Amino acid sequence: MIVSLLFAGDRFALAQRVIDSLEKELKSPLGDSQKIKTLIALSEEYQYIDFNNSIQLANEAVELATQKNWNWALSIGLERKSYLSSINGDFLSAIIFDQDLLKLAINKGDSSKLADCLNFLGFDYQELGEFDEAYYYFSQTYRISTALHDSSKIARAYLNLGSVFKELGQFEQALEYLKLSGKISSLLKDQSGEPYILDEEGDIYQSRGQLEKAKSVLLHALKLTRQQKQLILEPNIFKKLALVALKQDKFKEAISYYDSANSIYSKSNNKYGLSQVKLGLGKIFLKQEKLDSALGFIEESRTIAKNINAKNAEAACLTLLAELAERKKDFEKALLYYKSAKKLSDSLVSQETLTRAFQNQLRFETENRDTEIAELTSFKYQQLRAMKQEEFVRNILVVAIALTAIVLFTVYRSGQRRLRINRLLLDHQEEIKQRAIELEQLNKVKDKFFSIISHDLRSPINSLSAILSLMENKSLTNEEFNRLAKELRIQFSTTKTLINNLLDWALLQMDKLKIQPELVNLCDLANQNYALLSSLHLKEVKFINRINETHVGFVDTNMINLVFRNLIMNSLKFTETGGEITSDSFDMGSHYEICIGDNGVGMSEEVKNTIFEKPIGYSTRGTANEKGTGLGLILCKEFVERNGGKIRVESELGKGSKFYFTVLKSSRL
């Protein structure tokens, strides 16, 4: 997948250079004819970078061509708008543009262009699921191309006919047409059609359940597509590969292919492609019975489809939402979704009915042109015309029922075909980013650990060694020995706390500390720590315990005892001799909040914001030059949170500090 993204990045960089050149040309003085050509060229380049801008440029070209009444320019612009509408999922609009193109080709008598327009219409109807109409237009393309002796158009017609038979489930017939298309392309030495043929063949093998063969063929198609830089085909191949993986229950592999398709659609802002990706993800999670996740992706797909007027895609989303609601046993909501899908399908039928009369008129004119090309006799021409008129009348009588059935079938088939989309690229990238952050933090933890060991443990050991040497040499007076012993006792008290914190911290990092909660009297716990610290004679301060004697927490005794000890030691460190340290408790309903406060030096806002940060922490010397490592407060935060509580601090410079932490009342850990 990373290789795919790098590959795509190079292509988009190249496209951007071409765009810069064309935009520079567009700003220079240009004649209207050249301006239209430049607008179309820019639209083609922006298609893979900014889809909305591509549409806007095509619209500008059509507006200018209409103002000038230049049919040649209008034909180019309409063809561009049809193409953009089709890849954006708005096939009804594409049909309207292609019908306008068809009229221009008929009026001009351009048989080659006529064959192209019929091919476009065939593609539009195939995407709407109207395979009978698609077959008609593709077969007409073949007949005109044969009369023109245009081998490349004949090869394309065979390819498209094979695609129609594939959708109808006639796989052997489809493979025969694809084989014929490949033979003609080979004779012409035209390699551009091979990826499309392989793409259709891979889809056929997937539909027949030959999943490994389908994967092999599609990967080959992907390789050729990249070599030939056929950007429009590449994401479709990724989606089909994802469908194969999904059928094999290889969900991670399916997501990876969807990621690659999503990256291309995101680059070009192709909303229809992104809608298909999200719908595909919804189906993945639906298959995994992750119904809530599936619902989110399907709803996102539906929103996008609705915004871009891709009604067939929106209907597919509604149908899948109905299925999801059924699995949740919410049959009322399922019925509402089915009704909404039916209503949307009816609107599709209604819109298509409006184009059908115009389509039949164009079909008649097309048949007339086709007849001339094929040099049919006058009698055969009249017979064909009468048959088409009779067909028109018959279609009018049954259009409501027939179109309803076709559109419903389209919705169903679309739901089966559009398992090709993706969104989890962002999730995957976020996971990688998080892993990198965690590794960076672990590295900082390691550096912090060794820094503490090398500096904070070495100092008291060296002091002890020096004093022992002086004692051994009898170089100390009693007065000097008493003074040094007091200082050494203070240092070793700090070192003992440090070692305990280091051990607890190391166990915590290795996840070796297990919580064993029990009922603990919080007032007694504070008294025990006050008594311990008072006996050390570290500093003459007053300890005041105002914790309610009836307040009992449900906590791990050792962990919360460490919290008390570290917070009291921290207050002692930053309180001048003669100061006081207090402890209070407050009943907060489901838990108690404990406050350890002092009237010491306090701290700034900057320090308050860093003291609980892991793995760096914050440390400064106390009022009696006591050293610290920053580990104590980090451990307090970790242990409080492990016991289901929270910790915070309130402080002002010169006004002391208050540390608040919460403990649970009962066994709700």
mmCIF file of C-alpha atoms in Angstrom, residues 60-240:
data_model
loop_
_atom_site.group_PDB
_atom_site.id
_atom_site.type_symbol
_atom_site.label_atom_id
_atom_site.label_comp_id
_atom_site.label_asym_id
_atom_site.label_seq_id
_atom_site.Cartn_x
_atom_site.Cartn_y
_atom_site.Cartn_z
ATOM 1 C CA GLU A 60 -16.982 27.186 -18.598
ATOM 2 C CA ALA A 61 -15.945 25.542 -21.866
ATOM 3 C CA VAL A 62 -19.574 24.586 -22.679
ATOM 4 C CA GLU A 63 -20.841 28.093 -21.839
ATOM 5 C CA LEU A 64 -18.298 29.719 -24.136
ATOM 6 C CA ALA A 65 -19.018 27.213 -26.929
ATOM 7 C CA THR A 66 -22.762 27.911 -26.596
ATOM 8 C CA GLN A 67 -22.180 31.670 -26.764
ATOM 9 C CA LYS A 68 -20.130 31.245 -29.930
ATOM 10 C CA ASN A 69 -22.552 28.673 -31.362
ATOM 11 C CA TRP A 70 -19.606 26.431 -32.224
ATOM 12 C CA ASN A 71 -20.886 22.863 -32.509
ATOM 13 C CA TRP A 72 -17.382 21.390 -32.643
ATOM 14 C CA ALA A 73 -16.503 23.034 -29.322
ATOM 15 C CA LEU A 74 -19.889 22.195 -27.806
ATOM 16 C CA SER A 75 -19.332 18.544 -28.734
ATOM 17 C CA ILE A 76 -15.993 18.491 -26.893
ATOM 18 C CA GLY A 77 -17.469 20.185 -23.827
ATOM 19 C CA LEU A 78 -20.547 17.951 -23.660
ATOM 20 C CA GLU A 79 -18.407 14.837 -23.979
ATOM 21 C CA ARG A 80 -16.300 16.063 -21.068
ATOM 22 C CA LYS A 81 -19.374 16.813 -18.911
ATOM 23 C CA SER A 82 -20.867 13.393 -19.733
ATOM 24 C CA TYR A 83 -17.650 11.665 -18.717
ATOM 25 C CA LEU A 84 -17.401 13.557 -15.417
ATOM 26 C CA SER A 85 -21.076 12.886 -14.615
ATOM 27 C CA SER A 86 -20.653 9.158 -15.209
ATOM 28 C CA ILE A 87 -17.593 8.760 -12.969
ATOM 29 C CA ASN A 88 -19.392 10.837 -10.325
ATOM 30 C CA GLY A 89 -22.342 8.415 -10.361
ATOM 31 C CA ASP A 90 -24.869 10.808 -11.956
ATOM 32 C CA PHE A 91 -25.717 8.574 -14.911
ATOM 33 C CA LEU A 92 -29.061 10.244 -15.638
ATOM 34 C CA SER A 93 -27.259 13.536 -16.291
ATOM 35 C CA ALA A 94 -24.664 11.664 -18.353
ATOM 36 C CA ILE A 95 -27.478 10.267 -20.535
ATOM 37 C CA ILE A 96 -28.808 13.789 -21.176
ATOM 38 C CA PHE A 97 -25.362 15.047 -22.225
ATOM 39 C CA ASP A 98 -24.776 11.985 -24.429
ATOM 40 C CA GLN A 99 -28.151 12.436 -26.121
ATOM 41 C CA ASP A 100 -27.187 16.036 -26.948
ATOM 42 C CA LEU A 101 -23.902 14.719 -28.318
ATOM 43 C CA LEU A 102 -25.770 12.155 -30.396
ATOM 44 C CA LYS A 103 -27.926 14.855 -31.996
ATOM 45 C CA LEU A 104 -24.841 16.881 -32.901
ATOM 46 C CA ALA A 105 -23.214 13.815 -34.469
ATOM 47 C CA ILE A 106 -26.363 12.983 -36.474
ATOM 48 C CA ASN A 107 -26.778 16.557 -37.702
ATOM 49 C CA LYS A 108 -23.147 16.704 -38.738
ATOM 50 C CA GLY A 109 -23.254 13.259 -40.344
ATOM 51 C CA ASP A 110 -20.150 12.191 -38.408
ATOM 52 C CA SER A 111 -20.395 8.373 -38.358
ATOM 53 C CA SER A 112 -17.259 7.920 -36.226
ATOM 54 C CA LYS A 113 -18.585 10.324 -33.598
ATOM 55 C CA LEU A 114 -21.967 8.617 -33.827
ATOM 56 C CA ALA A 115 -20.359 5.309 -32.849
ATOM 57 C CA ASP A 116 -18.679 6.991 -29.860
ATOM 58 C CA CYS A 117 -21.953 8.540 -28.647
ATOM 59 C CA LEU A 118 -23.769 5.216 -28.859
ATOM 60 C CA ASN A 119 -20.970 3.629 -26.852
ATOM 61 C CA PHE A 120 -21.300 6.352 -24.174
ATOM 62 C CA LEU A 121 -25.054 5.771 -23.914
ATOM 63 C CA GLY A 122 -24.499 2.033 -23.632
ATOM 64 C CA PHE A 123 -22.143 2.585 -20.703
ATOM 65 C CA ASP A 124 -24.635 4.909 -18.957
ATOM 66 C CA TYR A 125 -27.491 2.415 -19.199
ATOM 67 C CA GLN A 126 -25.246 -0.453 -18.096
ATOM 68 C CA GLU A 127 -24.342 1.436 -14.923
ATOM 69 C CA LEU A 128 -28.066 1.995 -14.290
ATOM 70 C CA GLY A 129 -28.615 -1.746 -14.629
ATOM 71 C CA GLU A 130 -30.651 -1.474 -17.836
ATOM 72 C CA PHE A 131 -28.708 -4.138 -19.654
ATOM 73 C CA ASP A 132 -31.161 -4.515 -22.525
ATOM 74 C CA GLU A 133 -30.680 -0.838 -23.421
ATOM 75 C CA ALA A 134 -26.929 -1.148 -22.902
ATOM 76 C CA TYR A 135 -26.813 -4.174 -25.204
ATOM 77 C CA TYR A 136 -28.762 -2.274 -27.878
ATOM 78 C CA TYR A 137 -26.371 0.688 -27.911
ATOM 79 C CA PHE A 138 -23.224 -1.449 -27.792
ATOM 80 C CA SER A 139 -24.497 -3.624 -30.630
ATOM 81 C CA GLN A 140 -25.250 -0.480 -32.662
ATOM 82 C CA THR A 141 -21.716 0.705 -31.950
ATOM 83 C CA TYR A 142 -20.424 -2.597 -33.287
ATOM 84 C CA ARG A 143 -22.521 -2.373 -36.478
ATOM 85 C CA ILE A 144 -21.406 1.179 -37.299
ATOM 86 C CA SER A 145 -17.766 0.415 -36.439
ATOM 87 C CA THR A 146 -17.892 -2.637 -38.729
ATOM 88 C CA ALA A 147 -19.297 -0.526 -41.586
ATOM 89 C CA LEU A 148 -16.499 1.997 -40.997
ATOM 90 C CA HIS A 149 -13.880 -0.798 -40.838
ATOM 91 C CA ASP A 150 -12.634 0.798 -37.593
ATOM 92 C CA SER A 151 -10.915 -2.111 -35.826
ATOM 93 C CA SER A 152 -10.202 -0.199 -32.601
ATOM 94 C CA LYS A 153 -13.904 0.687 -32.194
ATOM 95 C CA ILE A 154 -14.870 -2.914 -32.983
ATOM 96 C CA ALA A 155 -12.520 -4.138 -30.230
ATOM 97 C CA ARG A 156 -14.098 -1.670 -27.792
ATOM 98 C CA ALA A 157 -17.611 -2.816 -28.771
ATOM 99 C CA TYR A 158 -16.648 -6.467 -28.125
ATOM 100 C CA LEU A 159 -15.239 -5.475 -24.729
ATOM 101 C CA ASN A 160 -18.444 -3.672 -23.763
ATOM 102 C CA LEU A 161 -20.688 -6.465 -25.015
ATOM 103 C CA GLY A 162 -18.657 -8.883 -22.910
ATOM 104 C CA SER A 163 -19.217 -6.603 -19.914
ATOM 105 C CA VAL A 164 -23.004 -6.668 -20.453
ATOM 106 C CA PHE A 165 -23.102 -10.468 -20.678
ATOM 107 C CA LYS A 166 -21.007 -10.603 -17.508
ATOM 108 C CA GLU A 167 -23.602 -8.518 -15.649
ATOM 109 C CA LEU A 168 -26.345 -10.811 -16.968
ATOM 110 C CA GLY A 169 -24.498 -13.863 -15.613
ATOM 111 C CA GLN A 170 -23.681 -15.259 -19.062
ATOM 112 C CA PHE A 171 -20.033 -15.752 -18.241
ATOM 113 C CA GLU A 172 -19.001 -18.034 -21.100
ATOM 114 C CA GLN A 173 -20.500 -15.684 -23.679
ATOM 115 C CA ALA A 174 -18.834 -12.766 -21.921
ATOM 116 C CA LEU A 175 -15.415 -14.444 -22.041
ATOM 117 C CA GLU A 176 -15.840 -15.106 -25.772
ATOM 118 C CA TYR A 177 -16.450 -11.413 -26.484
ATOM 119 C CA LEU A 178 -13.507 -10.415 -24.291
ATOM 120 C CA LYS A 179 -11.313 -12.897 -26.145
ATOM 121 C CA LEU A 180 -12.338 -11.380 -29.501
ATOM 122 C CA SER A 181 -11.574 -7.893 -28.199
ATOM 123 C CA GLY A 182 -8.145 -9.034 -27.062
ATOM 124 C CA LYS A 183 -7.322 -10.613 -30.419
ATOM 125 C CA ILE A 184 -8.177 -7.445 -32.354
ATOM 126 C CA SER A 185 -6.167 -5.281 -29.935
ATOM 127 C CA SER A 186 -3.224 -7.650 -30.297
ATOM 128 C CA LEU A 187 -3.358 -7.408 -34.097
ATOM 129 C CA LEU A 188 -3.461 -3.626 -33.826
ATOM 130 C CA LYS A 189 -0.595 -3.759 -31.299
ATOM 131 C CA ASP A 190 -2.788 -1.681 -29.011
ATOM 132 C CA GLN A 191 -1.975 -2.507 -25.386
ATOM 133 C CA SER A 192 -4.320 0.066 -23.859
ATOM 134 C CA GLY A 193 -7.313 -2.296 -23.933
ATOM 135 C CA GLU A 194 -5.617 -5.217 -22.167
ATOM 136 C CA PRO A 195 -6.041 -3.896 -18.580
ATOM 137 C CA TYR A 196 -9.772 -3.351 -19.227
ATOM 138 C CA ILE A 197 -10.152 -6.872 -20.568
ATOM 139 C CA LEU A 198 -8.314 -8.334 -17.570
ATOM 140 C CA ASP A 199 -10.428 -6.186 -15.252
ATOM 141 C CA GLU A 200 -13.629 -7.703 -16.702
ATOM 142 C CA GLU A 201 -12.189 -11.222 -16.667
ATOM 143 C CA GLY A 202 -11.195 -10.863 -13.011
ATOM 144 C CA ASP A 203 -14.748 -9.769 -12.194
ATOM 145 C CA ILE A 204 -16.124 -12.821 -14.012
ATOM 146 C CA TYR A 205 -13.906 -15.236 -12.062
ATOM 147 C CA GLN A 206 -14.897 -13.504 -8.845
ATOM 148 C CA SER A 207 -18.588 -13.916 -9.693
ATOM 149 C CA ARG A 208 -18.012 -17.610 -10.469
ATOM 150 C CA GLY A 209 -16.307 -18.151 -7.117
ATOM 151 C CA GLN A 210 -12.825 -18.690 -8.619
ATOM 152 C CA LEU A 211 -11.343 -16.243 -6.142
ATOM 153 C CA GLU A 212 -7.624 -17.014 -6.387
ATOM 154 C CA LYS A 213 -7.754 -16.883 -10.187
ATOM 155 C CA ALA A 214 -9.706 -13.633 -9.995
ATOM 156 C CA LYS A 215 -7.060 -12.140 -7.704
ATOM 157 C CA SER A 216 -4.217 -13.169 -10.014
ATOM 158 C CA VAL A 217 -5.914 -11.679 -13.087
ATOM 159 C CA LEU A 218 -6.802 -8.438 -11.296
ATOM 160 C CA LEU A 219 -3.255 -7.984 -9.971
ATOM 161 C CA HIS A 220 -1.965 -8.385 -13.522
ATOM 162 C CA ALA A 221 -4.492 -5.787 -14.665
ATOM 163 C CA LEU A 222 -3.300 -3.459 -11.896
ATOM 164 C CA LYS A 223 0.313 -3.847 -13.002
ATOM 165 C CA LEU A 224 -0.528 -2.966 -16.613
ATOM 166 C CA THR A 225 -2.725 -0.084 -15.504
ATOM 167 C CA ARG A 226 0.132 1.470 -13.590
ATOM 168 C CA GLN A 227 2.542 0.957 -16.460
ATOM 169 C CA GLN A 228 0.128 2.675 -18.844
ATOM 170 C CA LYS A 229 -0.885 5.312 -16.236
ATOM 171 C CA GLN A 230 -4.607 4.692 -16.735
ATOM 172 C CA LEU A 231 -5.677 6.515 -13.576
ATOM 173 C CA ILE A 232 -9.429 6.064 -14.042
ATOM 174 C CA LEU A 233 -9.185 2.260 -14.046
ATOM 175 C CA GLU A 234 -6.793 1.784 -11.112
ATOM 176 C CA PRO A 235 -9.208 2.473 -8.202
ATOM 177 C CA ASN A 236 -11.838 0.216 -9.813
ATOM 178 C CA ILE A 237 -9.343 -2.652 -9.839
ATOM 179 C CA PHE A 238 -8.521 -2.015 -6.173
ATOM 180 C CA LYS A 239 -12.227 -2.206 -5.331
ATOM 181 C CA LYS A 240 -12.610 -5.516 -7.155
#
